[in-house]
mmCIF file of C-alpha atoms and ligand atoms in Angstrom:
data_model
loop_
_atom_site.group_PDB
_atom_site.id
_atom_site.type_symbol
_atom_site.label_atom_id
_atom_site.label_comp_id
_atom_site.label_asym_id
_atom_site.label_seq_id
_atom_site.Cartn_x
_atom_site.Cartn_y
_atom_site.Cartn_z
ATOM 1 C CA UNK U 4 36.276 -11.069 39.208
ATOM 2 C CA UNK U 5 36.298 -11.571 35.472
ATOM 3 C CA UNK U 6 38.887 -11.204 32.747
ATOM 4 C CA UNK U 7 39.854 -7.781 31.408
ATOM 5 C CA UNK U 8 37.035 -5.946 29.551
ATOM 6 C CA UNK U 9 38.303 -6.712 26.025
ATOM 7 C CA UNK U 10 38.911 -10.394 26.829
ATOM 8 C CA UNK U 11 35.502 -10.679 28.497
ATOM 9 C CA UNK U 12 33.811 -9.021 25.531
ATOM 10 C CA UNK U 13 35.555 -11.466 23.171
ATOM 11 C CA UNK U 14 34.441 -14.503 25.204
ATOM 12 C CA UNK U 15 30.852 -13.232 25.433
ATOM 13 C CA UNK U 16 30.748 -12.446 21.709
ATOM 14 C CA UNK U 17 32.054 -15.892 20.702
ATOM 15 C CA UNK U 18 28.959 -17.451 22.298
ATOM 16 C CA UNK U 19 26.905 -16.177 19.335
ATOM 17 C CA UNK U 20 28.404 -19.052 17.327
ATOM 18 C CA UNK U 21 26.201 -22.168 17.152
ATOM 19 C CA UNK U 22 27.359 -24.923 19.524
ATOM 20 C CA UNK U 23 29.745 -22.646 21.417
ATOM 21 C CA UNK U 24 29.095 -22.450 25.173
ATOM 22 C CA UNK U 25 30.965 -20.513 27.881
ATOM 23 C CA UNK U 26 33.782 -23.069 28.197
ATOM 24 C CA UNK U 27 34.540 -23.379 24.488
ATOM 25 C CA UNK U 28 34.231 -19.605 24.043
ATOM 26 C CA UNK U 29 36.914 -19.178 26.701
ATOM 27 C CA UNK U 30 39.112 -21.839 25.120
ATOM 28 C CA UNK U 31 38.719 -20.200 21.692
ATOM 29 C CA UNK U 32 39.533 -16.726 23.030
ATOM 30 C CA UNK U 33 42.698 -17.917 24.788
ATOM 31 C CA UNK U 34 43.874 -19.924 21.793
ATOM 32 C CA UNK U 35 43.414 -16.920 19.490
ATOM 33 C CA UNK U 36 45.153 -14.562 21.929
ATOM 34 C CA UNK U 37 48.050 -16.942 22.528
ATOM 35 C CA UNK U 38 48.701 -18.424 19.132
ATOM 36 C CA UNK U 39 46.470 -17.032 16.388
ATOM 37 C CA UNK U 40 46.497 -13.239 16.545
ATOM 38 C CA UNK U 41 46.670 -12.747 12.788
ATOM 39 C CA UNK U 42 44.065 -15.445 12.149
ATOM 40 C CA UNK U 43 41.796 -13.870 14.746
ATOM 41 C CA UNK U 44 42.221 -10.439 13.187
ATOM 42 C CA UNK U 45 41.479 -11.871 9.748
ATOM 43 C CA UNK U 46 38.314 -13.509 11.131
ATOM 44 C CA UNK U 47 37.269 -10.189 12.692
ATOM 45 C CA UNK U 48 37.599 -8.365 9.374
ATOM 46 C CA UNK U 49 35.876 -11.190 7.461
ATOM 47 C CA UNK U 50 32.949 -11.066 9.891
ATOM 48 C CA UNK U 51 32.570 -7.305 9.618
ATOM 49 C CA UNK U 52 32.686 -7.415 5.814
ATOM 50 C CA UNK U 53 30.284 -10.353 5.479
ATOM 51 C CA UNK U 54 27.751 -9.169 8.090
ATOM 52 C CA UNK U 55 27.679 -5.718 6.472
ATOM 53 C CA UNK U 56 27.863 -6.449 2.757
ATOM 54 C CA UNK U 57 26.440 -9.932 2.093
ATOM 55 C CA UNK U 58 22.812 -9.947 1.053
ATOM 56 C CA UNK U 59 20.630 -12.255 -1.002
ATOM 57 C CA UNK U 60 20.742 -12.788 -4.766
ATOM 58 C CA UNK U 61 17.750 -11.026 -6.318
ATOM 59 C CA UNK U 62 17.063 -14.016 -8.549
ATOM 60 C CA UNK U 63 17.779 -17.116 -6.464
ATOM 61 C CA UNK U 64 18.016 -15.820 -2.879
ATOM 62 C CA UNK U 65 21.412 -17.404 -2.120
ATOM 63 C CA UNK U 66 23.972 -15.384 -0.148
ATOM 64 C CA UNK U 67 26.009 -12.955 -2.230
ATOM 65 C CA UNK U 68 27.463 -9.461 -1.960
ATOM 66 C CA UNK U 69 26.423 -8.781 -5.582
ATOM 67 C CA UNK U 70 22.885 -8.071 -6.772
ATOM 68 C CA UNK U 71 22.886 -11.436 -8.520
ATOM 69 C CA UNK U 72 25.070 -14.432 -7.700
ATOM 70 C CA UNK U 73 27.633 -15.787 -10.180
ATOM 71 C CA UNK U 74 25.310 -18.597 -11.325
ATOM 72 C CA UNK U 75 22.312 -16.340 -11.943
ATOM 73 C CA UNK U 76 24.569 -13.802 -13.683
ATOM 74 C CA UNK U 77 25.762 -16.478 -16.127
ATOM 75 C CA UNK U 78 23.453 -16.418 -19.224
ATOM 76 C CA UNK U 79 24.460 -19.985 -20.193
ATOM 77 C CA UNK U 80 22.864 -21.311 -16.997
ATOM 78 C CA UNK U 81 19.474 -20.018 -18.243
ATOM 79 C CA UNK U 82 19.643 -21.730 -21.650
ATOM 80 C CA UNK U 83 18.073 -25.054 -20.660
ATOM 81 C CA UNK U 84 15.201 -23.396 -18.807
ATOM 82 C CA UNK U 85 15.810 -25.632 -15.762
ATOM 83 C CA UNK U 86 15.310 -24.350 -12.227
ATOM 84 C CA UNK U 87 16.373 -26.479 -9.249
ATOM 85 C CA UNK U 88 14.837 -25.682 -5.853
ATOM 86 C CA UNK U 89 17.065 -26.386 -2.816
ATOM 87 C CA UNK U 90 16.878 -25.559 0.860
ATOM 88 C CA UNK U 91 20.312 -24.004 1.426
ATOM 89 C CA UNK U 92 23.396 -22.552 -0.292
ATOM 90 C CA UNK U 93 25.322 -25.645 0.851
ATOM 91 C CA UNK U 94 22.988 -27.768 -1.307
ATOM 92 C CA UNK U 95 23.885 -25.648 -4.333
ATOM 93 C CA UNK U 96 27.559 -26.321 -3.631
ATOM 94 C CA UNK U 97 26.941 -30.073 -3.322
ATOM 95 C CA UNK U 98 24.995 -30.233 -6.603
ATOM 96 C CA UNK U 99 27.586 -28.090 -8.407
ATOM 97 C CA UNK U 100 30.331 -30.415 -7.154
ATOM 98 C CA UNK U 101 28.526 -33.401 -8.674
ATOM 99 C CA UNK U 102 28.980 -31.656 -12.044
ATOM 100 C CA UNK U 103 25.791 -32.978 -13.675
ATOM 101 C CA UNK U 104 23.512 -29.958 -13.527
ATOM 102 C CA UNK U 105 23.975 -26.814 -15.567
ATOM 103 C CA UNK U 106 20.684 -24.976 -14.962
ATOM 104 C CA UNK U 107 19.683 -22.351 -12.432
ATOM 105 C CA UNK U 108 18.754 -22.602 -8.746
ATOM 106 C CA UNK U 109 16.240 -21.206 -6.355
ATOM 107 C CA UNK U 110 17.424 -21.295 -2.736
ATOM 108 C CA UNK U 111 14.614 -21.378 -0.168
ATOM 109 C CA UNK U 112 16.935 -20.646 2.791
ATOM 110 C CA UNK U 113 14.876 -23.106 4.845
ATOM 111 C CA UNK U 114 11.691 -25.152 4.491
ATOM 112 C CA UNK U 115 8.020 -24.696 5.344
ATOM 113 C CA UNK U 116 7.624 -25.050 9.094
ATOM 114 C CA UNK U 117 4.263 -23.807 10.367
ATOM 115 C CA UNK U 118 5.220 -24.552 13.987
ATOM 116 C CA UNK U 119 8.191 -22.164 13.710
ATOM 117 C CA UNK U 120 6.067 -19.618 11.861
ATOM 118 C CA UNK U 121 7.917 -20.159 8.589
ATOM 119 C CA UNK U 122 5.407 -19.827 5.756
ATOM 120 C CA UNK U 123 5.599 -19.526 1.936
ATOM 121 C CA UNK U 124 6.557 -15.838 1.929
ATOM 122 C CA UNK U 125 9.502 -16.466 4.287
ATOM 123 C CA UNK U 126 10.899 -18.843 1.669
ATOM 124 C CA UNK U 127 10.386 -16.340 -1.140
ATOM 125 C CA UNK U 128 7.730 -18.496 -2.801
ATOM 126 C CA UNK U 129 6.014 -15.315 -4.034
ATOM 127 C CA UNK U 130 9.239 -14.464 -5.903
ATOM 128 C CA UNK U 131 9.474 -18.045 -7.165
ATOM 129 C CA UNK U 132 5.880 -17.911 -8.411
ATOM 130 C CA UNK U 133 6.661 -14.783 -10.449
ATOM 131 C CA UNK U 134 9.675 -16.521 -11.956
ATOM 132 C CA UNK U 135 7.601 -19.568 -12.846
ATOM 133 C CA UNK U 136 5.034 -17.272 -14.488
ATOM 134 C CA UNK U 137 7.703 -15.467 -16.542
ATOM 135 C CA UNK U 138 7.796 -18.239 -19.160
ATOM 136 C CA UNK U 139 11.592 -18.668 -18.935
ATOM 137 C CA UNK U 140 11.374 -21.869 -16.919
ATOM 138 C CA UNK U 141 10.604 -25.167 -18.676
ATOM 139 C CA UNK U 142 11.316 -27.659 -15.894
ATOM 140 C CA UNK U 143 11.252 -27.269 -12.146
ATOM 141 C CA UNK U 144 13.445 -29.772 -10.264
ATOM 142 C CA UNK U 145 12.638 -30.202 -6.573
ATOM 143 C CA UNK U 146 15.776 -31.009 -4.563
ATOM 144 C CA UNK U 147 14.609 -30.219 -1.050
ATOM 145 C CA UNK U 148 15.772 -32.628 1.657
ATOM 146 C CA UNK U 149 14.018 -36.006 2.032
ATOM 147 C CA UNK U 150 12.650 -35.011 5.447
ATOM 148 C CA UNK U 151 9.030 -34.490 6.471
ATOM 149 C CA UNK U 152 9.430 -30.699 6.119
ATOM 150 C CA UNK U 153 11.404 -30.983 2.896
ATOM 151 C CA UNK U 154 8.775 -33.247 1.338
ATOM 152 C CA UNK U 155 5.929 -30.963 2.446
ATOM 153 C CA UNK U 156 7.752 -27.990 0.954
ATOM 154 C CA UNK U 157 8.353 -29.899 -2.295
ATOM 155 C CA UNK U 158 4.637 -30.798 -2.519
ATOM 156 C CA UNK U 159 3.625 -27.182 -1.967
ATOM 157 C CA UNK U 160 5.970 -25.914 -4.688
ATOM 158 C CA UNK U 161 4.981 -28.737 -7.049
ATOM 159 C CA UNK U 162 1.344 -27.606 -6.801
ATOM 160 C CA UNK U 163 2.406 -24.010 -7.561
ATOM 161 C CA UNK U 164 4.337 -25.120 -10.650
ATOM 162 C CA UNK U 165 1.618 -27.460 -11.900
ATOM 163 C CA UNK U 166 -0.861 -24.568 -11.709
ATOM 164 C CA UNK U 167 1.429 -22.895 -14.259
ATOM 165 C CA UNK U 168 1.501 -26.111 -16.344
ATOM 166 C CA UNK U 169 5.240 -26.594 -15.900
ATOM 167 C CA UNK U 170 7.088 -29.920 -15.894
ATOM 168 C CA UNK U 171 7.951 -30.721 -12.280
ATOM 169 C CA UNK U 172 10.385 -33.413 -11.136
ATOM 170 C CA UNK U 173 11.724 -34.592 -7.796
ATOM 171 C CA UNK U 174 15.289 -35.868 -7.444
ATOM 172 C CA UNK U 175 15.505 -39.601 -6.695
ATOM 173 C CA UNK U 176 16.147 -40.805 -3.172
ATOM 174 C CA UNK U 177 17.537 -44.225 -2.373
ATOM 175 C CA UNK U 178 20.562 -46.237 -1.359
ATOM 176 C CA UNK U 179 23.718 -44.126 -1.904
ATOM 177 C CA UNK U 180 26.196 -45.487 -4.456
ATOM 178 C CA UNK U 181 28.783 -47.527 -2.567
ATOM 179 C CA UNK U 182 26.453 -47.746 0.428
ATOM 180 C CA UNK U 183 25.694 -51.097 2.023
ATOM 181 C CA UNK U 184 22.038 -51.999 2.396
ATOM 182 C CA UNK U 185 22.355 -53.037 6.027
ATOM 183 C CA UNK U 186 23.606 -49.592 7.028
ATOM 184 C CA UNK U 187 20.917 -47.635 5.174
ATOM 185 C CA UNK U 188 18.055 -46.326 7.294
ATOM 186 C CA UNK U 189 14.527 -47.607 6.817
ATOM 187 C CA UNK U 190 13.064 -44.441 5.339
ATOM 188 C CA UNK U 191 15.759 -44.350 2.651
ATOM 189 C CA UNK U 192 15.183 -48.034 1.891
ATOM 190 C CA UNK U 193 11.447 -47.437 1.608
ATOM 191 C CA UNK U 194 12.059 -44.553 -0.831
ATOM 192 C CA UNK U 195 14.497 -46.768 -2.676
ATOM 193 C CA UNK U 196 11.806 -49.436 -3.156
ATOM 194 C CA UNK U 197 8.973 -47.082 -4.064
ATOM 195 C CA UNK U 198 11.266 -45.432 -6.630
ATOM 196 C CA UNK U 199 12.414 -48.682 -8.223
ATOM 197 C CA UNK U 200 12.754 -48.781 -12.009
ATOM 198 C CA UNK U 201 12.413 -51.700 -14.399
ATOM 199 C CA UNK U 202 15.718 -53.009 -15.774
ATOM 200 C CA UNK V 2 32.286 -23.269 -7.892
ATOM 201 C CA UNK V 3 32.372 -21.859 -4.398
ATOM 202 C CA UNK V 4 30.308 -19.339 -2.472
ATOM 203 C CA UNK V 5 30.658 -15.605 -3.101
ATOM 204 C CA UNK V 6 34.094 -14.157 -2.142
ATOM 205 C CA UNK V 7 32.969 -12.594 1.161
ATOM 206 C CA UNK V 8 31.085 -15.736 2.239
ATOM 207 C CA UNK V 9 34.046 -17.935 1.261
ATOM 208 C CA UNK V 10 36.455 -15.703 3.154
ATOM 209 C CA UNK V 11 34.220 -15.906 6.240
ATOM 210 C CA UNK V 12 34.046 -19.712 6.098
ATOM 211 C CA UNK V 13 37.820 -20.024 5.603
ATOM 212 C CA UNK V 14 38.522 -17.574 8.440
ATOM 213 C CA UNK V 15 36.241 -19.391 10.900
ATOM 214 C CA UNK V 16 38.465 -22.470 10.593
ATOM 215 C CA UNK V 17 41.084 -20.673 12.692
ATOM 216 C CA UNK V 18 38.900 -21.451 15.731
ATOM 217 C CA UNK V 19 39.935 -24.609 17.634
ATOM 218 C CA UNK V 20 37.696 -27.589 16.864
ATOM 219 C CA UNK V 21 36.049 -25.924 13.862
ATOM 220 C CA UNK V 22 36.386 -27.857 10.584
ATOM 221 C CA UNK V 23 35.045 -27.028 7.111
ATOM 222 C CA UNK V 24 31.499 -28.269 7.846
ATOM 223 C CA UNK V 25 31.034 -26.406 11.135
ATOM 224 C CA UNK V 26 32.636 -23.286 9.659
ATOM 225 C CA UNK V 27 30.019 -23.373 6.902
ATOM 226 C CA UNK V 28 27.207 -23.956 9.388
ATOM 227 C CA UNK V 29 28.450 -21.075 11.563
ATOM 228 C CA UNK V 30 28.728 -18.695 8.600
ATOM 229 C CA UNK V 31 25.200 -19.455 7.378
ATOM 230 C CA UNK V 32 23.698 -19.160 10.845
ATOM 231 C CA UNK V 33 25.350 -15.778 11.392
ATOM 232 C CA UNK V 34 24.290 -14.524 7.954
ATOM 233 C CA UNK V 35 20.718 -15.749 8.355
ATOM 234 C CA UNK V 36 19.916 -15.028 11.965
ATOM 235 C CA UNK V 37 22.741 -13.299 13.844
ATOM 236 C CA UNK V 38 23.985 -10.350 11.816
ATOM 237 C CA UNK V 39 24.322 -8.016 14.784
ATOM 238 C CA UNK V 40 25.925 -10.730 16.941
ATOM 239 C CA UNK V 41 28.337 -11.525 14.125
ATOM 240 C CA UNK V 42 29.233 -7.862 13.713
ATOM 241 C CA UNK V 43 29.774 -7.559 17.458
ATOM 242 C CA UNK V 44 32.053 -10.614 17.374
ATOM 243 C CA UNK V 45 34.003 -9.084 14.484
ATOM 244 C CA UNK V 46 34.609 -5.863 16.398
ATOM 245 C CA UNK V 47 35.459 -7.743 19.619
ATOM 246 C CA UNK V 48 38.015 -9.850 17.733
ATOM 247 C CA UNK V 49 39.667 -6.829 16.140
ATOM 248 C CA UNK V 50 39.867 -4.986 19.453
ATOM 249 C CA UNK V 51 41.172 -7.971 21.437
ATOM 250 C CA UNK V 52 43.689 -9.171 18.842
ATOM 251 C CA UNK V 53 45.071 -5.638 18.498
ATOM 252 C CA UNK V 54 45.006 -4.316 22.053
ATOM 253 C CA UNK V 55 45.229 -7.245 24.487
ATOM 254 C CA UNK V 56 48.732 -7.954 25.720
ATOM 255 C CA UNK V 57 50.205 -9.516 28.834
ATOM 256 C CA UNK V 58 50.267 -8.056 32.347
ATOM 257 C CA UNK V 59 53.818 -6.887 33.079
ATOM 258 C CA UNK V 60 53.670 -8.418 36.559
ATOM 259 C CA UNK V 61 51.762 -11.698 36.219
ATOM 260 C CA UNK V 62 51.616 -12.333 32.440
ATOM 261 C CA UNK V 63 47.831 -12.827 32.282
ATOM 262 C CA UNK V 64 45.920 -11.319 29.355
ATOM 263 C CA UNK V 65 45.032 -7.657 29.765
ATOM 264 C CA UNK V 66 44.824 -4.502 27.661
ATOM 265 C CA UNK V 67 46.369 -2.518 30.548
ATOM 266 C CA UNK V 68 50.041 -2.543 31.546
ATOM 267 C CA UNK V 69 49.085 -4.374 34.725
ATOM 268 C CA UNK V 70 45.947 -6.449 35.321
ATOM 269 C CA UNK V 71 43.310 -5.457 37.894
ATOM 270 C CA UNK V 72 44.659 -7.925 40.479
ATOM 271 C CA UNK V 73 48.292 -6.804 40.168
ATOM 272 C CA UNK V 74 47.188 -3.158 40.216
ATOM 273 C CA UNK V 75 45.418 -3.690 43.559
ATOM 274 C CA UNK V 76 47.914 -2.900 46.397
ATOM 275 C CA UNK V 77 45.885 -4.945 48.921
ATOM 276 C CA UNK V 78 46.607 -8.128 46.957
ATOM 277 C CA UNK V 79 50.331 -7.617 47.678
ATOM 278 C CA UNK V 80 49.935 -7.270 51.467
ATOM 279 C CA UNK V 81 50.184 -10.948 52.403
ATOM 280 C CA UNK V 82 53.261 -11.540 50.237
ATOM 281 C CA UNK V 83 51.639 -14.592 48.638
ATOM 282 C CA UNK V 84 52.204 -15.484 44.976
ATOM 283 C CA UNK V 85 50.215 -18.300 43.376
ATOM 284 C CA UNK V 86 51.589 -19.858 40.184
ATOM 285 C CA UNK V 87 48.977 -21.172 37.723
ATOM 286 C CA UNK V 88 49.072 -22.376 34.133
ATOM 287 C CA UNK V 89 46.326 -20.256 32.589
ATOM 288 C CA UNK V 90 44.079 -17.193 33.075
ATOM 289 C CA UNK V 91 41.127 -19.596 33.458
ATOM 290 C CA UNK V 92 42.814 -21.020 36.572
ATOM 291 C CA UNK V 93 42.978 -17.509 38.077
ATOM 292 C CA UNK V 94 39.243 -17.160 37.460
ATOM 293 C CA UNK V 95 38.531 -20.537 39.120
ATOM 294 C CA UNK V 96 40.611 -19.696 42.206
ATOM 295 C CA UNK V 97 39.076 -16.215 42.480
ATOM 296 C CA UNK V 98 35.601 -17.782 42.313
ATOM 297 C CA UNK V 99 36.441 -20.021 45.272
ATOM 298 C CA UNK V 100 36.920 -16.811 47.271
ATOM 299 C CA UNK V 101 39.630 -18.147 49.615
ATOM 300 C CA UNK V 102 42.758 -16.572 48.179
ATOM 301 C CA UNK V 103 43.570 -12.888 48.336
ATOM 302 C CA UNK V 104 47.210 -12.814 47.201
ATOM 303 C CA UNK V 105 48.785 -12.300 43.802
ATOM 304 C CA UNK V 106 49.232 -14.624 40.817
ATOM 305 C CA UNK V 107 51.817 -15.535 38.271
ATOM 306 C CA UNK V 108 50.336 -17.001 35.084
ATOM 307 C CA UNK V 109 52.696 -19.283 33.150
ATOM 308 C CA UNK V 110 50.475 -19.368 30.027
ATOM 309 C CA UNK V 111 51.374 -23.037 29.662
ATOM 310 C CA UNK V 112 53.696 -25.596 31.215
ATOM 311 C CA UNK V 113 57.215 -26.902 30.582
ATOM 312 C CA UNK V 114 57.087 -29.174 27.567
ATOM 313 C CA UNK V 115 60.545 -29.939 26.121
ATOM 314 C CA UNK V 116 59.043 -32.013 23.297
ATOM 315 C CA UNK V 117 57.075 -28.960 22.101
ATOM 316 C CA UNK V 118 60.101 -26.724 22.591
ATOM 317 C CA UNK V 119 58.501 -24.899 25.549
ATOM 318 C CA UNK V 120 61.251 -24.092 28.058
ATOM 319 C CA UNK V 121 61.549 -21.906 31.183
ATOM 320 C CA UNK V 122 61.890 -18.618 29.266
ATOM 321 C CA UNK V 123 58.683 -19.281 27.284
ATOM 322 C CA UNK V 124 56.823 -19.427 30.616
ATOM 323 C CA UNK V 125 58.412 -16.197 31.845
ATOM 324 C CA UNK V 126 60.358 -17.998 34.574
ATOM 325 C CA UNK V 127 63.139 -15.420 34.213
ATOM 326 C CA UNK V 128 60.579 -12.729 35.117
ATOM 327 C CA UNK V 129 59.290 -14.906 37.978
ATOM 328 C CA UNK V 130 62.843 -15.390 39.317
ATOM 329 C CA UNK V 131 63.352 -11.609 39.445
ATOM 330 C CA UNK V 132 60.085 -11.234 41.344
ATOM 331 C CA UNK V 133 61.101 -13.941 43.825
ATOM 332 C CA UNK V 134 64.440 -12.136 44.324
ATOM 333 C CA UNK V 135 62.738 -8.792 44.988
ATOM 334 C CA UNK V 136 61.977 -9.692 48.610
ATOM 335 C CA UNK V 137 58.240 -8.865 48.285
ATOM 336 C CA UNK V 138 57.174 -12.508 48.166
ATOM 337 C CA UNK V 139 56.952 -14.550 51.373
ATOM 338 C CA UNK V 140 55.186 -17.670 50.135
ATOM 339 C CA UNK V 141 55.024 -19.230 46.700
ATOM 340 C CA UNK V 142 51.945 -21.436 46.131
ATOM 341 C CA UNK V 143 52.194 -23.879 43.240
ATOM 342 C CA UNK V 144 48.792 -24.448 41.625
ATOM 343 C CA UNK V 145 49.824 -25.948 38.275
ATOM 344 C CA UNK V 146 47.657 -28.810 37.036
ATOM 345 C CA UNK V 147 48.140 -32.296 38.544
ATOM 346 C CA UNK V 148 49.422 -33.657 35.217
ATOM 347 C CA UNK V 149 52.882 -34.969 34.383
ATOM 348 C CA UNK V 150 53.811 -31.627 32.781
ATOM 349 C CA UNK V 151 52.173 -29.579 35.533
ATOM 350 C CA UNK V 152 54.031 -31.513 38.227
ATOM 351 C CA UNK V 153 57.357 -31.187 36.397
ATOM 352 C CA UNK V 154 56.784 -27.458 36.040
ATOM 353 C CA UNK V 155 55.905 -27.181 39.757
ATOM 354 C CA UNK V 156 59.103 -29.044 40.706
ATOM 355 C CA UNK V 157 61.215 -26.766 38.532
ATOM 356 C CA UNK V 158 59.707 -23.615 40.056
ATOM 357 C CA UNK V 159 59.913 -25.046 43.586
ATOM 358 C CA UNK V 160 63.671 -25.480 43.124
ATOM 359 C CA UNK V 161 63.958 -21.861 41.915
ATOM 360 C CA UNK V 162 62.057 -20.584 44.957
ATOM 361 C CA UNK V 163 63.958 -22.738 47.438
ATOM 362 C CA UNK V 164 67.242 -21.356 46.052
ATOM 363 C CA UNK V 165 65.895 -17.984 47.231
ATOM 364 C CA UNK V 166 64.963 -19.523 50.646
ATOM 365 C CA UNK V 167 61.238 -18.871 50.149
ATOM 366 C CA UNK V 168 58.392 -20.920 51.629
ATOM 367 C CA UNK V 169 56.950 -23.047 48.826
ATOM 368 C CA UNK V 170 53.663 -24.965 48.966
ATOM 369 C CA UNK V 171 51.691 -27.099 46.545
ATOM 370 C CA UNK V 172 47.874 -27.092 46.565
ATOM 371 C CA UNK V 173 46.358 -30.385 47.740
ATOM 372 C CA UNK V 174 44.991 -32.861 45.247
ATOM 373 C CA UNK V 175 42.452 -35.545 46.102
ATOM 374 C CA UNK V 176 38.853 -36.624 45.906
ATOM 375 C CA UNK V 177 36.661 -33.591 45.075
ATOM 376 C CA UNK V 178 34.114 -32.597 47.727
ATOM 377 C CA UNK V 179 30.827 -34.294 46.855
ATOM 378 C CA UNK V 180 32.646 -36.703 44.541
ATOM 379 C CA UNK V 181 32.083 -40.435 44.811
ATOM 380 C CA UNK V 182 35.167 -42.594 45.257
ATOM 381 C CA UNK V 183 34.180 -45.079 42.567
ATOM 382 C CA UNK V 184 34.087 -42.361 39.914
ATOM 383 C CA UNK V 185 37.437 -40.797 40.846
ATOM 384 C CA UNK V 186 40.398 -41.753 38.637
ATOM 385 C CA UNK V 187 43.308 -43.757 39.995
ATOM 386 C CA UNK V 188 45.882 -40.968 39.895
ATOM 387 C CA UNK V 189 43.631 -38.694 41.945
ATOM 388 C CA UNK V 190 42.978 -41.492 44.427
ATOM 389 C CA UNK V 191 46.722 -42.122 44.746
ATOM 390 C CA UNK V 192 47.337 -38.399 45.407
ATOM 391 C CA UNK V 193 44.461 -38.494 47.864
ATOM 392 C CA UNK V 194 46.117 -41.325 49.814
ATOM 393 C CA UNK V 195 49.640 -39.937 49.756
ATOM 394 C CA UNK V 196 48.316 -36.573 50.974
ATOM 395 C CA UNK V 197 46.244 -38.076 53.825
ATOM 396 C CA UNK V 198 46.202 -36.180 57.142
ATOM 397 C CA UNK V 199 45.735 -37.525 60.678
ATOM 398 C CA UNK V 200 42.307 -36.795 62.164
HETATM 399 ZN ZN1 ZN W 13 21.419 -16.269 -7.749
HETATM 400 ZN ZN1 ZN W 14 48.733 -9.093 36.589
#
């Protein structure tokens, strides 16, 4: 015995969500059915619209339902000739929130990972190379994550950009402002020391 | 700056799910967009269908898109005149899986909780009382959870059934089969002692 077909289908379908197993799928389905019908319906429509209509920005690869995202479509973002390479759309949001960068982005949607079969073309590095060759970019800022894969990806892209004689920079890594030294991990501390500047 | 409208709407809508905050909603949205388009579309359609068409069984109150659920619609389940009261559809599934009960159910969809404003009518106890008065039920089995609220709800329903001179029983609570005493909580152990049987 199972639940009714529509309830079963809902529980099975919820398991597509990351971190959602059979028990939480069931709990989610019941909560929506009991208390959140309109919210559940709204989610259903949002999913259908997003899965069908959201693609990638032709210029920076981030998610958007337009041909170009709002940042790439803004001519003022191109003025400085800066292009910042990040791993995910969430990184763009974080950098925009900091309010100190007004250039353009290139979103890799991942990082180089030979073991998972993710190579340069999967990250759109062929597209990036064309953009670097266009002459519009003056400085390439590498803001991939300070992980082994992120660093390897940054090195790979730095070599590409240097071959085009572009200025390449890497964002600084170190102790976060307000962070206490004793709670900062060793890798961050090491980066913090190797990146020290004279005062 | 936010994400594109459709992506934003998806992230906001995902927060309706229990236990999903802004960060996990974002992670879920990106994972669906990057790797699970067809699964996400399927979930969208399942949500729309379930939120629109799933109602409550007229006889037992469990979730179903039919007027009566498959158990209530099965005449053989009525033969023994047994009615088992549980708190949720998941409890029906658990009891069915055990394979030792072949009667009917009544699903409260919750428990009495005066502080949350959940009274007898919210649990369909008026409907249950009519069923008990119909003469079709010989034994009422109380299988609410062994919590304070579950016990209070069981007591309330037991009084209703006794007023109709029906046999009322409560499922036994105690140490689970295969469980080790030292890992069983005190309340369960107490129930286990008070429910001891001569051997
Ligand atoms: Zn873009
Ligand atoms: Zn039913």
